[in-house]
CSV table of C-alpha atoms (C1' of nucleotides) in Angstrom, one decimal:
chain,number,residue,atom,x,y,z
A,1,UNK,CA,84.9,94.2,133.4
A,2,UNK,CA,84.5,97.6,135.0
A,3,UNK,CA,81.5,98.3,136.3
A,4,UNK,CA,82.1,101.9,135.7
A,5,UNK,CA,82.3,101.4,132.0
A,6,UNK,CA,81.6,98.9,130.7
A,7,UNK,CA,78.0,100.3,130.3
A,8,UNK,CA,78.6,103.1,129.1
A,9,UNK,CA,78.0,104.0,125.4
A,10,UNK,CA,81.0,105.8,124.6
A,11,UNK,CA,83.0,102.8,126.6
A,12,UNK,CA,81.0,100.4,124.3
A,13,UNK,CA,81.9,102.5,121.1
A,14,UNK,CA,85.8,102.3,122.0
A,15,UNK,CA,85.5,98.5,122.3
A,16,UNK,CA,83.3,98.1,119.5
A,17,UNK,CA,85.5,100.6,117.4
A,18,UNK,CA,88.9,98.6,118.9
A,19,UNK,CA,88.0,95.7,117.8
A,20,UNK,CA,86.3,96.7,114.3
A,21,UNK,CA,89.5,98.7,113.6
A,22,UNK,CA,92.1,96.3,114.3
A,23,UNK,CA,89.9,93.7,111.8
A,24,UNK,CA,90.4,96.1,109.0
A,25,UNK,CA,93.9,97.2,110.0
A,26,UNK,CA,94.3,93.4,109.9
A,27,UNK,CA,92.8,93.0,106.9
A,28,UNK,CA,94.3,95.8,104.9
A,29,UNK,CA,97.8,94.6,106.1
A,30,UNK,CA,97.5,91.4,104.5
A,31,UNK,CA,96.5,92.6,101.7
A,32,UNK,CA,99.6,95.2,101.1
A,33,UNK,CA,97.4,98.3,101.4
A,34,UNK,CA,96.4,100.7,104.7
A,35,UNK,CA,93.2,102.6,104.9
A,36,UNK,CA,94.1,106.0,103.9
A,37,UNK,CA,95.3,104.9,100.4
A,38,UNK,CA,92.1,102.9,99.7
A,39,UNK,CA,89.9,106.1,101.0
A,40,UNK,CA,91.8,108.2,98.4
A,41,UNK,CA,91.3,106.0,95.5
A,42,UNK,CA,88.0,105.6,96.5
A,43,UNK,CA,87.1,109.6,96.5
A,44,UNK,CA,88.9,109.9,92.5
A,45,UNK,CA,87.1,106.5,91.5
A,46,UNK,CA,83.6,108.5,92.3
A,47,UNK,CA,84.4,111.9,91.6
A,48,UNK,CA,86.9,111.5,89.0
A,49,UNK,CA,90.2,113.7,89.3
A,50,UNK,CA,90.5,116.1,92.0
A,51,UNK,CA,92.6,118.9,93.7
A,52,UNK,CA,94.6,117.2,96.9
A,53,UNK,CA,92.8,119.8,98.8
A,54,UNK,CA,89.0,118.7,97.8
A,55,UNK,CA,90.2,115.1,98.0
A,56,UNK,CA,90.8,115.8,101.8
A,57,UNK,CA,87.5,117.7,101.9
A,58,UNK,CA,86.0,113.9,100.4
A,59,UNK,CA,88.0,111.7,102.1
A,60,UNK,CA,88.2,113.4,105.8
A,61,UNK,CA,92.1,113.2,105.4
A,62,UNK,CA,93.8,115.8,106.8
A,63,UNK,CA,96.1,117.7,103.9
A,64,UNK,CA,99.1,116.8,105.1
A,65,UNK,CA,97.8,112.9,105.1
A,66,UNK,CA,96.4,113.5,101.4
A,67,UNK,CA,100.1,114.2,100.2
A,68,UNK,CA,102.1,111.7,102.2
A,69,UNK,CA,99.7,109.3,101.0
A,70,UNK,CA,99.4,110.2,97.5
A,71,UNK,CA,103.4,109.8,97.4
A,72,UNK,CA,102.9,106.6,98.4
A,73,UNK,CA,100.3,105.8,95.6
A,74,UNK,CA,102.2,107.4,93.0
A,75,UNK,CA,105.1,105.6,93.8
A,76,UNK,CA,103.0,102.3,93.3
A,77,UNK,CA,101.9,103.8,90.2
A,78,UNK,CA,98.2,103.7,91.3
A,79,UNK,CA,97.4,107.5,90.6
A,80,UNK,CA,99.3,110.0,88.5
A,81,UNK,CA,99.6,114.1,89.8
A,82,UNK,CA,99.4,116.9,87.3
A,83,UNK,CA,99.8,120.8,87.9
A,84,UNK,CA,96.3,122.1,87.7
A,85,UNK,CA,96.8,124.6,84.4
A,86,UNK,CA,94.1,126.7,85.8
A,87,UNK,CA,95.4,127.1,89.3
A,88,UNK,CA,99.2,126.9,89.6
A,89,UNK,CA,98.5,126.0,93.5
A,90,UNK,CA,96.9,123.3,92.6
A,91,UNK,CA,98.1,119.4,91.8
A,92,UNK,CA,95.6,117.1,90.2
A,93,UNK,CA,95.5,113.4,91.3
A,94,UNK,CA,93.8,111.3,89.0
A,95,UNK,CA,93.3,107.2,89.1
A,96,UNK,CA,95.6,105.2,87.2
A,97,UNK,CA,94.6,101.7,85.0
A,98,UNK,CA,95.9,100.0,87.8
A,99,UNK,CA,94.7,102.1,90.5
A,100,UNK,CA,91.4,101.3,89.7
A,101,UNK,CA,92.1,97.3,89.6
A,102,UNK,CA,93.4,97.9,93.2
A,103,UNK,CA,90.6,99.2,94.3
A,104,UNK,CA,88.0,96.7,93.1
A,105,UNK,CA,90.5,94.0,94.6
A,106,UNK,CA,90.5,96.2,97.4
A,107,UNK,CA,86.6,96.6,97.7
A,108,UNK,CA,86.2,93.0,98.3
A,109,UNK,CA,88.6,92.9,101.1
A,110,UNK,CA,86.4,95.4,102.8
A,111,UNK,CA,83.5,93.5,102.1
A,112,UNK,CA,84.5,90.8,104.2
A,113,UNK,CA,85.4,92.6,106.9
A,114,UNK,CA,81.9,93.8,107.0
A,115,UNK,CA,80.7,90.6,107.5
A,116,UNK,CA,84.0,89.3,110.1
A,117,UNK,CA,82.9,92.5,112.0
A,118,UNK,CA,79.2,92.2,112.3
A,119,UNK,CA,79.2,88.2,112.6
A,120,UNK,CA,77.8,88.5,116.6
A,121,UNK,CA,74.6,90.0,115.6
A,122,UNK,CA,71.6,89.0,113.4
A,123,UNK,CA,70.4,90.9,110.4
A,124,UNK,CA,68.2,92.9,112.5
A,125,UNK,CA,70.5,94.2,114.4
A,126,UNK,CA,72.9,95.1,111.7
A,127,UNK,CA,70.3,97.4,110.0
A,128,UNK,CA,69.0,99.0,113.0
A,129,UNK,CA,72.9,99.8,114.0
A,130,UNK,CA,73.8,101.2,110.4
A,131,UNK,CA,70.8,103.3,111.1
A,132,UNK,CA,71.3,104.4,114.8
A,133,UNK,CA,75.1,104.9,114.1
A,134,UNK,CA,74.3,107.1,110.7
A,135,UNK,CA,72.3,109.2,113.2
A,136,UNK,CA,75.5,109.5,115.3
A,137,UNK,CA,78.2,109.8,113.7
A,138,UNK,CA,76.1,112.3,111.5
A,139,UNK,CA,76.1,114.6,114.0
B,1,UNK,CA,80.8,111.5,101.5
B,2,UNK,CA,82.0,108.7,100.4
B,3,UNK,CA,79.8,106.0,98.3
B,4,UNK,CA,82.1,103.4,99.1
B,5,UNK,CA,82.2,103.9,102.8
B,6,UNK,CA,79.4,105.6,104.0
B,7,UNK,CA,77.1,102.5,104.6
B,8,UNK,CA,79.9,100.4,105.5
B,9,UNK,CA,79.4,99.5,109.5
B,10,UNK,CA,83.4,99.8,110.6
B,11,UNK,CA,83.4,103.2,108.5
B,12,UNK,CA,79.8,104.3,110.4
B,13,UNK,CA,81.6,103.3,113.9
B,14,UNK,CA,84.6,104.6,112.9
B,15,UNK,CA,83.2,107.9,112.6
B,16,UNK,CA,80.9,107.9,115.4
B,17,UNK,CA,84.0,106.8,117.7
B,18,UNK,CA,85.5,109.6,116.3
B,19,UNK,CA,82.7,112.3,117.2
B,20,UNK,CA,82.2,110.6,120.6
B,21,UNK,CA,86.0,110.3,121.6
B,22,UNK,CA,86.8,113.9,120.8
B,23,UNK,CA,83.8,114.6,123.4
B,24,UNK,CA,85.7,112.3,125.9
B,25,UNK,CA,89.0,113.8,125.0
B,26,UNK,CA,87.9,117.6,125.5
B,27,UNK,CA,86.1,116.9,128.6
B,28,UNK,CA,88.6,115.2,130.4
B,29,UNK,CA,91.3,117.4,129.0
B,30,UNK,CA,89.7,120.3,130.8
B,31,UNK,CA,89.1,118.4,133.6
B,32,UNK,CA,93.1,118.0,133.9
B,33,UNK,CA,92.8,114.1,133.5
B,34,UNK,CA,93.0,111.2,130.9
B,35,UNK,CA,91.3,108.3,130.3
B,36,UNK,CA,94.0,106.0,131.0
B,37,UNK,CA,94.1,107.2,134.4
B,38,UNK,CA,90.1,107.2,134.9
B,39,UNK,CA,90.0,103.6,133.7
B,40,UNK,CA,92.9,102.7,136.9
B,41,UNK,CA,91.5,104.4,139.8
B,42,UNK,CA,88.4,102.7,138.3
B,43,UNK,CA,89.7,98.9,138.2
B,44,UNK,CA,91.5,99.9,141.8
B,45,UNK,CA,88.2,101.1,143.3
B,46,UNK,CA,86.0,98.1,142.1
B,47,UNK,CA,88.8,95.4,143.0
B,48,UNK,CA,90.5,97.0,145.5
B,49,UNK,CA,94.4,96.6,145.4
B,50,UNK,CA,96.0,95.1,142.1
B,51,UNK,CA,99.1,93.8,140.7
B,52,UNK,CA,100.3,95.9,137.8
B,53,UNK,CA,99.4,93.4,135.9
B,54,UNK,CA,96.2,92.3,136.7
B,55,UNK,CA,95.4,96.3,136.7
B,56,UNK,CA,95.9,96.0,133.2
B,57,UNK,CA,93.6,92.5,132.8
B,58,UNK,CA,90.7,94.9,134.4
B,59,UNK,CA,91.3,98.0,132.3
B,60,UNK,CA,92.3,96.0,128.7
B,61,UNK,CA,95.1,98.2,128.9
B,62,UNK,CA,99.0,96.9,128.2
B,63,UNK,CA,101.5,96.2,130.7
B,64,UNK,CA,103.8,99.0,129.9
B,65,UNK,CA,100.5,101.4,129.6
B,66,UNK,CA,100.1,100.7,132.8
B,67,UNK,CA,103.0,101.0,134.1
B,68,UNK,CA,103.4,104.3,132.4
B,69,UNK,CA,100.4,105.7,133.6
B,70,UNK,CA,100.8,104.4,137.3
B,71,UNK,CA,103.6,106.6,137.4
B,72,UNK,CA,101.6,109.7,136.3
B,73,UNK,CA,99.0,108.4,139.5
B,74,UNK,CA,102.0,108.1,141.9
B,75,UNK,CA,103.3,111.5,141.4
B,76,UNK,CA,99.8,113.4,142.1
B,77,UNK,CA,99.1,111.1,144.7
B,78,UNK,CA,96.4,109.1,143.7
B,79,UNK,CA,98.0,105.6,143.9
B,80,UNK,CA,100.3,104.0,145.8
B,81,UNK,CA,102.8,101.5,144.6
B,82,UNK,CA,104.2,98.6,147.3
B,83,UNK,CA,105.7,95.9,146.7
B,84,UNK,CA,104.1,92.4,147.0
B,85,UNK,CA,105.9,90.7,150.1
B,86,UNK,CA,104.2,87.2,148.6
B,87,UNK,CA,105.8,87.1,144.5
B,88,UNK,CA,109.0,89.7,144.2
B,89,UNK,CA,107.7,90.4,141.1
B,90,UNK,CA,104.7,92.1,141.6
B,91,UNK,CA,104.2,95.6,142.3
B,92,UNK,CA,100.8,96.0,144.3
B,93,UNK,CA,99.0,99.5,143.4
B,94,UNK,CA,96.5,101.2,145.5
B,95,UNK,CA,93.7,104.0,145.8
B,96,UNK,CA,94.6,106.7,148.3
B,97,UNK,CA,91.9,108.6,149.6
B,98,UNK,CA,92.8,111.7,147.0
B,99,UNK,CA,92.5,108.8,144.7
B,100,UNK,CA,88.8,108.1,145.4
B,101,UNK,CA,88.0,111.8,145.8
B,102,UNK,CA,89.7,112.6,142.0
B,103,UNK,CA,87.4,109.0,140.3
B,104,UNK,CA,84.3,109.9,142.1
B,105,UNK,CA,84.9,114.2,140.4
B,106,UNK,CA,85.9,112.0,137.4
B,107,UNK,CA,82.8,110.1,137.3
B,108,UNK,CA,80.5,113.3,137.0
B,109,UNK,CA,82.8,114.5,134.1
B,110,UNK,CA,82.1,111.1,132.3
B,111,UNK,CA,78.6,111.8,133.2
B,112,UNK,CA,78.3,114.5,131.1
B,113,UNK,CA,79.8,113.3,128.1
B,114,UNK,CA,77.5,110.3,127.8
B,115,UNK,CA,75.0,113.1,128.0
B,116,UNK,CA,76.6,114.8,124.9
B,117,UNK,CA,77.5,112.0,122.4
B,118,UNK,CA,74.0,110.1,122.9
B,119,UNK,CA,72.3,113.6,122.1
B,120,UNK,CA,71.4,112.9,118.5
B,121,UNK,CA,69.5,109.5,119.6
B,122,UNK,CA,65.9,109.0,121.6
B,123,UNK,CA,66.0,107.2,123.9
B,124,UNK,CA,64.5,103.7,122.4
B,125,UNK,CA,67.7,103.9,120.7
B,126,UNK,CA,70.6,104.5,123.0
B,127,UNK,CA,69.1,101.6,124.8
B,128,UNK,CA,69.2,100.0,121.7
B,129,UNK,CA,72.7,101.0,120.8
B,130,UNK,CA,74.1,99.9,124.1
B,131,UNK,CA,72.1,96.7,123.9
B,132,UNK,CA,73.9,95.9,119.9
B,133,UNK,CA,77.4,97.5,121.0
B,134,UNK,CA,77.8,95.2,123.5
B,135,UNK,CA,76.7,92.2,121.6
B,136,UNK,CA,79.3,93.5,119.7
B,137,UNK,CA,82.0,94.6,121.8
B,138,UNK,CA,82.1,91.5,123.6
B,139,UNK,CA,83.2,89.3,120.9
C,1,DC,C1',114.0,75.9,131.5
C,2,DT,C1',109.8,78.3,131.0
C,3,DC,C1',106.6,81.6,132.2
C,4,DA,C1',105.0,86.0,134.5
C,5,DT,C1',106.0,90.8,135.9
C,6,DG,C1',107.5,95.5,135.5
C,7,DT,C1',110.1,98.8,132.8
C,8,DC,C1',111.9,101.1,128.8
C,9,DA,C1',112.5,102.5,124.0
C,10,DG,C1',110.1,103.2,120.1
C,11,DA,C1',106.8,102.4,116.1
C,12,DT,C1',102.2,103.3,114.1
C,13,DC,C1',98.0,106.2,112.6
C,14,DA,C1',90.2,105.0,109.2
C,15,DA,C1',95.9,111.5,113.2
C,16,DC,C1',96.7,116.5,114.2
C,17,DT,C1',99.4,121.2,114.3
C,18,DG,C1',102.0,124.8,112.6
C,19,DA,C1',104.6,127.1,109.5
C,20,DA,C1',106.7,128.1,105.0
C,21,DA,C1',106.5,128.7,100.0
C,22,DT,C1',103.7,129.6,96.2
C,23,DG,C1',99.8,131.4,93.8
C,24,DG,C1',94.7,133.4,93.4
D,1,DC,C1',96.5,142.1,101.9
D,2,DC,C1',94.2,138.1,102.7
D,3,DC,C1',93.0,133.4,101.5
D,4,DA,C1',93.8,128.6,99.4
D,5,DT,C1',97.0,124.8,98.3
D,6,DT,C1',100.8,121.8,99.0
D,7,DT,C1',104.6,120.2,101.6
D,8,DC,C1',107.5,119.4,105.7
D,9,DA,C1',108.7,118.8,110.3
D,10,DG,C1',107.2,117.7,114.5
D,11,DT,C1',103.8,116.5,118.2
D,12,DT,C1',100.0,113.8,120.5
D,13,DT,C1',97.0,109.9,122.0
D,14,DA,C1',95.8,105.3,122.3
D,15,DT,C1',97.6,100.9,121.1
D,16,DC,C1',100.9,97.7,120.6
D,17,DT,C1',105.8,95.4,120.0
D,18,DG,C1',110.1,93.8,121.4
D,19,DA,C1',113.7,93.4,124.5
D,20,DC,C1',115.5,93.2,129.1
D,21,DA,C1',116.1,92.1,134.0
D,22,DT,C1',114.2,89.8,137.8
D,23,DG,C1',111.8,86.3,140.1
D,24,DA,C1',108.2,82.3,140.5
DNA sequence: CTCATGTCAGATCAACTGAAATGG
DNA sequence: CCCATTTCAGTTTATCTGACATGA
């Protein structure tokens, strides 16, 4: 398209990212959940309850994301919130019965994304980009 | 981080678009411009003058985007709007010659950054990278 | 009539910032 | 006093939507 960029790796990311992104976003949508709220039940299913704060450390959400979103899972009934006895600062969010069913329902939604995103290349090329992209983004 | 996600190919991109736009994002930033404006005086230096619209087929960016950002152009000088005697519709937008000067300082910037994100990589696998991404990308 | 073009207002977020209130 | 946690309000960037007026 544009000679300029359209070479370029960090060009190539954005496209690759745009069009990986709006799958998901698509995806997610159709489903009746966003991102965010499948990253933080994601973080309490594996470490079990946690602070809002070190749920943000796990998640990469910022804090002010953590709580907006955590209203919206608690309002679905999906986690529950206690005061943290040990630190009155603190509020622990913790999965719910159904909170874990949504995210196994949710886990296979991801799951074919996966496979919707990475359909152009063989299975080669999938592994060698998980690799070169753990490099990357590790940095 | 995340057991869930951090095998997952959209999560990997997502991440290392993340790490490589912030690069873009800085750089350009401190070089007074923005990547909507790099990608124009791109598509009107490769094609030389463009309707709005087909500015925006070039760049993959939205009509209004463009229009937005055209204006941004117009007041430093760096395009030129007319409109197209042949279809009253059409606006026809145009490099000046600070235009060309700004893209071609613009392009050393860019430069740079590719520099920066591709650091962690050898270079068997940028080339690889680009080679998958735009397997990818173009789909 | 239908379709393309340019413009505007605004919504969204696999965001971000800053500040206030509370507590360690 | 200084630092951490939560919440709220508001801002920013890159995309995208929807509506409108105009003209092909």
């Amino acid at each position: 398209m544009l000679e300029r960029l359209d070479q370029r790796p960090t060009w190539l990311l954005g496209q690759a990212h745009r069009r990986s992104h709006a799958l998901l976003q698509e995806a997610f949508a159709r489903a009746g959940a966003r991102p965010y709220g499948y990253r933080l039940l994601a973080a309490l299913e594996q470490h079990g309850p946690l602070s809002q704060a070190d749920a943000g450390r796990h998640t990469v959400l910022d804090r002010s994301d953590v709580s907006a979103t955590l209203d919206e899972l608690e309002a679905r009934r999906l986690v529950e919130r206690a005061p943290d006895p040990a630190d009155g600062r603190r509020k622990i969010a913790s999965l719910t019965r159904a909170g874990a069913a949504e995210l196994r329902r949710l886990d296979g939604v991801l799951d074919e994304i996966q496979d919707a995103v990475l359909a152009p290349l063989t299975a080669r090329e999938r592994t060698e980009l998980a690799r070169i992209l753990t490099k990357l983004a590790g940095a």
